[in-house]
PDB file of C-alpha atoms in Angstrom:
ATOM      1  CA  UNK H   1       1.166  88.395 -37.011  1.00 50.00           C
ATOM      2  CA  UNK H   2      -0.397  85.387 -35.421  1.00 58.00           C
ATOM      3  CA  UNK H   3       0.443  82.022 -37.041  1.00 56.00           C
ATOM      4  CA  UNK H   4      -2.173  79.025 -36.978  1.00 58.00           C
ATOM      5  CA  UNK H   5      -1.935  75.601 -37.800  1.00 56.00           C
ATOM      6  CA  UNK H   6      -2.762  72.126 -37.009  1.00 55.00           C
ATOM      7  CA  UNK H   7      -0.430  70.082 -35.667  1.00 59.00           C
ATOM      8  CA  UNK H   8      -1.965  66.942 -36.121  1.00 63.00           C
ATOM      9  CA  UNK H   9      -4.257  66.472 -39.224  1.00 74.00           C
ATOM     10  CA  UNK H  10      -7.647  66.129 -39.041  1.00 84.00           C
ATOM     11  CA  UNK H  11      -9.447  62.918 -39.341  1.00 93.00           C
ATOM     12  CA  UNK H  12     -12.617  62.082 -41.658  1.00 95.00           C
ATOM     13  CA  UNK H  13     -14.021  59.602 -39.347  1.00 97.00           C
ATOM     14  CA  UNK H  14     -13.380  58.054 -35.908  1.00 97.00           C
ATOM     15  CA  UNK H  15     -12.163  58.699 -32.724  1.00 97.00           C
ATOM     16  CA  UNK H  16     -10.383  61.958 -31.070  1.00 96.00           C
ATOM     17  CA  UNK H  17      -8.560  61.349 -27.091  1.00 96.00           C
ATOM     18  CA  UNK H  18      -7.973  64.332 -25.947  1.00 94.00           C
ATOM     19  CA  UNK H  19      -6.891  66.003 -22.836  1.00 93.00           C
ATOM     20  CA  UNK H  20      -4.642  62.862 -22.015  1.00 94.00           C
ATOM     21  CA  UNK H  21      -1.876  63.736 -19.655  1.00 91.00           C
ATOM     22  CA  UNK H  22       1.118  63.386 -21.916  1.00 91.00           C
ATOM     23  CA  UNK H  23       2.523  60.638 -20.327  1.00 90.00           C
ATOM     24  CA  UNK H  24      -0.051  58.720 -20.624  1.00 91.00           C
ATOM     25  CA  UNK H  25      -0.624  58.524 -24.274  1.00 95.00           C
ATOM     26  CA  UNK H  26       1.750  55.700 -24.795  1.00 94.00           C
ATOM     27  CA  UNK H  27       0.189  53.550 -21.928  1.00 92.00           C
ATOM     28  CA  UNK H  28      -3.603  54.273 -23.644  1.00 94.00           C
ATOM     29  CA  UNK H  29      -2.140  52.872 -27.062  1.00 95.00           C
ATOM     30  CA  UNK H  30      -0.888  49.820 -25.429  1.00 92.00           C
ATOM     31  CA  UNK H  31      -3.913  49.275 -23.464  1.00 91.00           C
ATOM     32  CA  UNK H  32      -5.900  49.453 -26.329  1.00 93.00           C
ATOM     33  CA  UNK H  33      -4.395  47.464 -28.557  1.00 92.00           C
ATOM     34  CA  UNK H  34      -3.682  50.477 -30.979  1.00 94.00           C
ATOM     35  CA  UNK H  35      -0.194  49.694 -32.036  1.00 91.00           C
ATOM     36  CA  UNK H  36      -1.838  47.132 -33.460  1.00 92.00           C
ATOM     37  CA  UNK H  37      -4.019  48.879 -35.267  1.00 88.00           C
ATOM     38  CA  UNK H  38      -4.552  48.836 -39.125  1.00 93.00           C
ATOM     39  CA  UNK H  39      -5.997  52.494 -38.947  1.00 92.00           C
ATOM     40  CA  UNK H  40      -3.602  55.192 -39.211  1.00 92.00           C
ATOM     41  CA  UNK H  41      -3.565  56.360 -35.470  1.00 93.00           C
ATOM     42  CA  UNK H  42      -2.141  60.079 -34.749  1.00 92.00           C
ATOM     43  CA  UNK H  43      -0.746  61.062 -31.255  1.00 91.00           C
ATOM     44  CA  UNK H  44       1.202  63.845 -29.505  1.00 89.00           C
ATOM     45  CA  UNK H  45       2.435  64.278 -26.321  1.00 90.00           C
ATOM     46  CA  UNK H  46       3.277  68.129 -24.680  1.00 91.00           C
ATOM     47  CA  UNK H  47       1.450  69.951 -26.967  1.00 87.00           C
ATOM     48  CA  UNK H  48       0.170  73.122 -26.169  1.00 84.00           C
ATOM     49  CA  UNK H  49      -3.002  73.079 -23.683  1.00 80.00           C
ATOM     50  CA  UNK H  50      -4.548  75.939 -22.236  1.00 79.00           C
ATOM     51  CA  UNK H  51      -6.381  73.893 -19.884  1.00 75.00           C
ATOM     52  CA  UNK H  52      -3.307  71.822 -18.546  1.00 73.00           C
ATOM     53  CA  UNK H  53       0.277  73.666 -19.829  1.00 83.00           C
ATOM     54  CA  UNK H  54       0.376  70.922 -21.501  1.00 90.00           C
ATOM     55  CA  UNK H  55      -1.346  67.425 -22.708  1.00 93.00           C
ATOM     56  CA  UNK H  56      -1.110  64.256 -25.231  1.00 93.00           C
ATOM     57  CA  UNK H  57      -3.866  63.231 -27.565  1.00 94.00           C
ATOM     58  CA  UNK H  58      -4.420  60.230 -30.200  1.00 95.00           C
ATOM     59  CA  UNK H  59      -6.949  60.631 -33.251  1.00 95.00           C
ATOM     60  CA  UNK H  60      -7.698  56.915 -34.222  1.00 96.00           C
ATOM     61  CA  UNK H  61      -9.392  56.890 -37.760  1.00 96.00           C
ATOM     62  CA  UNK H  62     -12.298  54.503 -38.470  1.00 96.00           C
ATOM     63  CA  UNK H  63     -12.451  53.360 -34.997  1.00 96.00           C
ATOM     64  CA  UNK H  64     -15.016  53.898 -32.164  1.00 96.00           C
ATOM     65  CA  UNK H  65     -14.402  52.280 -28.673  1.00 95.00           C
ATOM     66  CA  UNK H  66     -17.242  50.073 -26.218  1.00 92.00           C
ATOM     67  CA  UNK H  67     -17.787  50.789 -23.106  1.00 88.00           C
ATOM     68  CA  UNK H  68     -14.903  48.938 -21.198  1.00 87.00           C
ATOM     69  CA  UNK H  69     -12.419  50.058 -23.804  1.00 91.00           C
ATOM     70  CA  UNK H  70     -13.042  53.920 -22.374  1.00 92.00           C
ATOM     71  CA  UNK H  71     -13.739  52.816 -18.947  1.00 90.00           C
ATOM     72  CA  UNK H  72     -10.084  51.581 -19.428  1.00 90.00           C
ATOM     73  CA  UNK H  73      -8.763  55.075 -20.337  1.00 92.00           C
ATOM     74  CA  UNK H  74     -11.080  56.588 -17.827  1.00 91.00           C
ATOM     75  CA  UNK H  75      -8.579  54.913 -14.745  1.00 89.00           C
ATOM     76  CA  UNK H  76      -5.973  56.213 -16.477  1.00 87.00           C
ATOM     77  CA  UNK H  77      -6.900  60.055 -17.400  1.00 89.00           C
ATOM     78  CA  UNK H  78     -10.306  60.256 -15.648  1.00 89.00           C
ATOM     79  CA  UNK H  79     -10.239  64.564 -17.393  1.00 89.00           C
ATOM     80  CA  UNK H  80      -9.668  63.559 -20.841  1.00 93.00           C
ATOM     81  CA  UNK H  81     -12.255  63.995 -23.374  1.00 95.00           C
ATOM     82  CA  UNK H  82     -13.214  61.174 -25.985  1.00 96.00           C
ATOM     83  CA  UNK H  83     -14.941  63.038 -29.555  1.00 97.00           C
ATOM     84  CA  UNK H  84     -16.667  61.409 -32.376  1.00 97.00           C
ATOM     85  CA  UNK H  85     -16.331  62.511 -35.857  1.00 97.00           C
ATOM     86  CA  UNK H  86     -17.855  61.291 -39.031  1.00 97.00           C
ATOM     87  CA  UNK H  87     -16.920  63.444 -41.928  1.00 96.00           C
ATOM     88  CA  UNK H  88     -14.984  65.718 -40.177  1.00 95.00           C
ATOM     89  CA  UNK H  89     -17.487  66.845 -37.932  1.00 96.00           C
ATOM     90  CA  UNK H  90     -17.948  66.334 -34.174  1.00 96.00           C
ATOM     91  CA  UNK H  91     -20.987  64.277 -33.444  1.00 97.00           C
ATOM     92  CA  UNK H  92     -20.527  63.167 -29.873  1.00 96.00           C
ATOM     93  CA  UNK H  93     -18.021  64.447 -27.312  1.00 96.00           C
ATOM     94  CA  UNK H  94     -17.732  63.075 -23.850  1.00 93.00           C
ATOM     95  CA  UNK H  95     -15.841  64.218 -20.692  1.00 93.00           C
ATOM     96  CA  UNK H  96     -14.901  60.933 -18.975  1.00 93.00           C
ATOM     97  CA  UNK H  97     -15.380  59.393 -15.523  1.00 90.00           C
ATOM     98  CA  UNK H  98     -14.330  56.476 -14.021  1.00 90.00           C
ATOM     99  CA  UNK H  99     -17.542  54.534 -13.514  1.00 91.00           C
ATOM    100  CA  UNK H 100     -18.335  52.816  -9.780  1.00 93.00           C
ATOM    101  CA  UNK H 101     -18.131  49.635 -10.693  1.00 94.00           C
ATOM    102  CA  UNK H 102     -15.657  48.339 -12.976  1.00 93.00           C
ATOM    103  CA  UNK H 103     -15.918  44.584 -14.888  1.00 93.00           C
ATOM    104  CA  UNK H 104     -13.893  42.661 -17.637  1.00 91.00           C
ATOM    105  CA  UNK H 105     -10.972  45.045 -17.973  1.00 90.00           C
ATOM    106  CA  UNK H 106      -8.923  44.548 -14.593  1.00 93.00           C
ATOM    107  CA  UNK H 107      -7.354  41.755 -13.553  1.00 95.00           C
ATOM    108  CA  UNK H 108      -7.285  40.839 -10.080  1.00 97.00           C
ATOM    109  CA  UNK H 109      -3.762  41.288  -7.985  1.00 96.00           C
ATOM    110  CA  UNK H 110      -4.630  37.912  -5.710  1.00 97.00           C
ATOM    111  CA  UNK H 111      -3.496  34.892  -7.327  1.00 97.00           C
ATOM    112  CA  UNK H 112      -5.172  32.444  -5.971  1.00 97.00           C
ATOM    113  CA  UNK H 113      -8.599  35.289  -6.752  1.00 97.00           C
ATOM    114  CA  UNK H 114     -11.608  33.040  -8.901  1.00 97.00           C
ATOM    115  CA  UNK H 115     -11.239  35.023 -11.935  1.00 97.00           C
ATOM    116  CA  UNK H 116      -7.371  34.115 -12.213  1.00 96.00           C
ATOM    117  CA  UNK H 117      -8.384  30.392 -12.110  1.00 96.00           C
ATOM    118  CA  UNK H 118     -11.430  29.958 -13.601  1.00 96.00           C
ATOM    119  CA  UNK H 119     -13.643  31.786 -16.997  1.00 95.00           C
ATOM    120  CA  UNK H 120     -15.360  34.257 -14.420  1.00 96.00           C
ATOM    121  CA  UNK H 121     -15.189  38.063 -15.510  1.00 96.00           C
ATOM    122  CA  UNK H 122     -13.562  40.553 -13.258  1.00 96.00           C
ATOM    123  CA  UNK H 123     -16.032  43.051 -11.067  1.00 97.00           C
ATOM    124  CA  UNK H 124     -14.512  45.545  -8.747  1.00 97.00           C
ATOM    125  CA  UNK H 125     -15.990  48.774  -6.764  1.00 97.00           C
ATOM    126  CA  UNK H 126     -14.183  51.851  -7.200  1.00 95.00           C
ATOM    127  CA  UNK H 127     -13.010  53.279  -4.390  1.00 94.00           C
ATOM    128  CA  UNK H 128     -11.992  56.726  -3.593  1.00 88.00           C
ATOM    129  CA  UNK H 129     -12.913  57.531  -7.212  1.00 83.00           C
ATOM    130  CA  UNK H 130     -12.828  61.421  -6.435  1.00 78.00           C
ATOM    131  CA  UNK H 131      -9.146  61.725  -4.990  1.00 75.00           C
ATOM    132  CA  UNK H 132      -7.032  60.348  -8.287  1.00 70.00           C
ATOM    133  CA  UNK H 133      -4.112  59.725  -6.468  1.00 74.00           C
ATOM    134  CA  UNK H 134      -5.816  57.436  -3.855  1.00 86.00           C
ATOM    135  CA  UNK H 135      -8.772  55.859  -6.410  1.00 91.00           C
ATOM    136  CA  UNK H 136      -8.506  51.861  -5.664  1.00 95.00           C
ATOM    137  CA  UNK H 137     -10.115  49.065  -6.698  1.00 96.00           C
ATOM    138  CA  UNK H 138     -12.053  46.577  -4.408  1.00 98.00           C
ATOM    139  CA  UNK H 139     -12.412  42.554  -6.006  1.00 98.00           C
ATOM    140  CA  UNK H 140     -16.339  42.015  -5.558  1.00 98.00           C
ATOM    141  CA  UNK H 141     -15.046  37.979  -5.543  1.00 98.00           C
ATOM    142  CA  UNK H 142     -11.816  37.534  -3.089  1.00 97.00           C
ATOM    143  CA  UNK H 143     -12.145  41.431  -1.544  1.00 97.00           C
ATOM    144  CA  UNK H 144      -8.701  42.201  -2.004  1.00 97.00           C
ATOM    145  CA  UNK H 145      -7.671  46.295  -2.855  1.00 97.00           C
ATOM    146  CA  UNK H 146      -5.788  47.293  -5.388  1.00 95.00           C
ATOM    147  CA  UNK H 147      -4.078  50.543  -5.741  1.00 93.00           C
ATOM    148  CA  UNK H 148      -4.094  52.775  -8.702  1.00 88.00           C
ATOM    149  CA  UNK H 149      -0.014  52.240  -9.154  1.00 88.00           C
ATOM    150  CA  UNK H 150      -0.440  48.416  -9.034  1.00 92.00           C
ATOM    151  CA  UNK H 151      -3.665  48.051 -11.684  1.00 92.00           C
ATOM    152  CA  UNK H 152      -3.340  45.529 -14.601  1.00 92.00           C
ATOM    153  CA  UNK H 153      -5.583  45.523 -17.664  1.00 89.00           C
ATOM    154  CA  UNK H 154      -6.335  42.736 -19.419  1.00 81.00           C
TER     155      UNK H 154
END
């Protein structure tokens, strides 16, 4: 006999990260501010995935993310898959990418970089965007490269 169930619950409306690599999940909370969330937020890491062994996810009720909030998870689990629902149905689901240019969510690694010192929003080129391990992350303002390790969001 085959047994079935959920094992996290459904959510009326908001927003479904999936396909995160487990240990990940954590870091995509943090980054989006989600601990501090008045929403009840659902997550799991190593569950079952048939597409990656295994994988982490978050369900985030009443809450849909702009542009540079998944842009954000995009550096960080470029294959996961952001879903939509409003009354428990899908109504939009997206496979992510990291985008080619990349603004207001970085900060800069150089110090002495214009947008540490004064109100001028971040900008950098994505490099190497299509090997994971080596993406980086060129400053359109001082030209300094930053590796994927050493990113900071804002």
């Amino acid at each position: 006999m085959e047994r079935k169930e959920l094992k996290v619950s459904a959510i009326k409306n908001g927003t479904v990260i999936d396909h995160l690599p487990s240990d990940s999940v954590f870091q995509v909370i943090r980054i989006l501010n989600l601990n501090n969330s008045e929403n009840p937020l659902y997550s799991g890491i190593n569950l079952e995935s048939k597409k990656f062994g295994n994988k982490g996810i978050i369900k985030v009720e009443n809450r849909y993310f702009k542009p540079e909030e998944v842009n954000k998870i995009a550096l960080l689990a470029p294959k996961a898959t952001m879903i939509e629902i409003k009354d428990f149905d899908v109504v939009r689901k997206t496979s992510l990418e990291i985008p080619d240019v990349i603004t207001k969510v970085v900060k800069c690694i150089n110090p002495k970089c214009i947008t540490n010192n004064q109100n001028v929003p971040t900008k950098f080129e994505v490099m190497n965007k299509d090997k994971e391990e080596e993406l980086k992350l060129h400053c359109h303002f001082c030209e300094k490269t930053t590796a994927r390790e050493n990113i900071m969001f804002k």
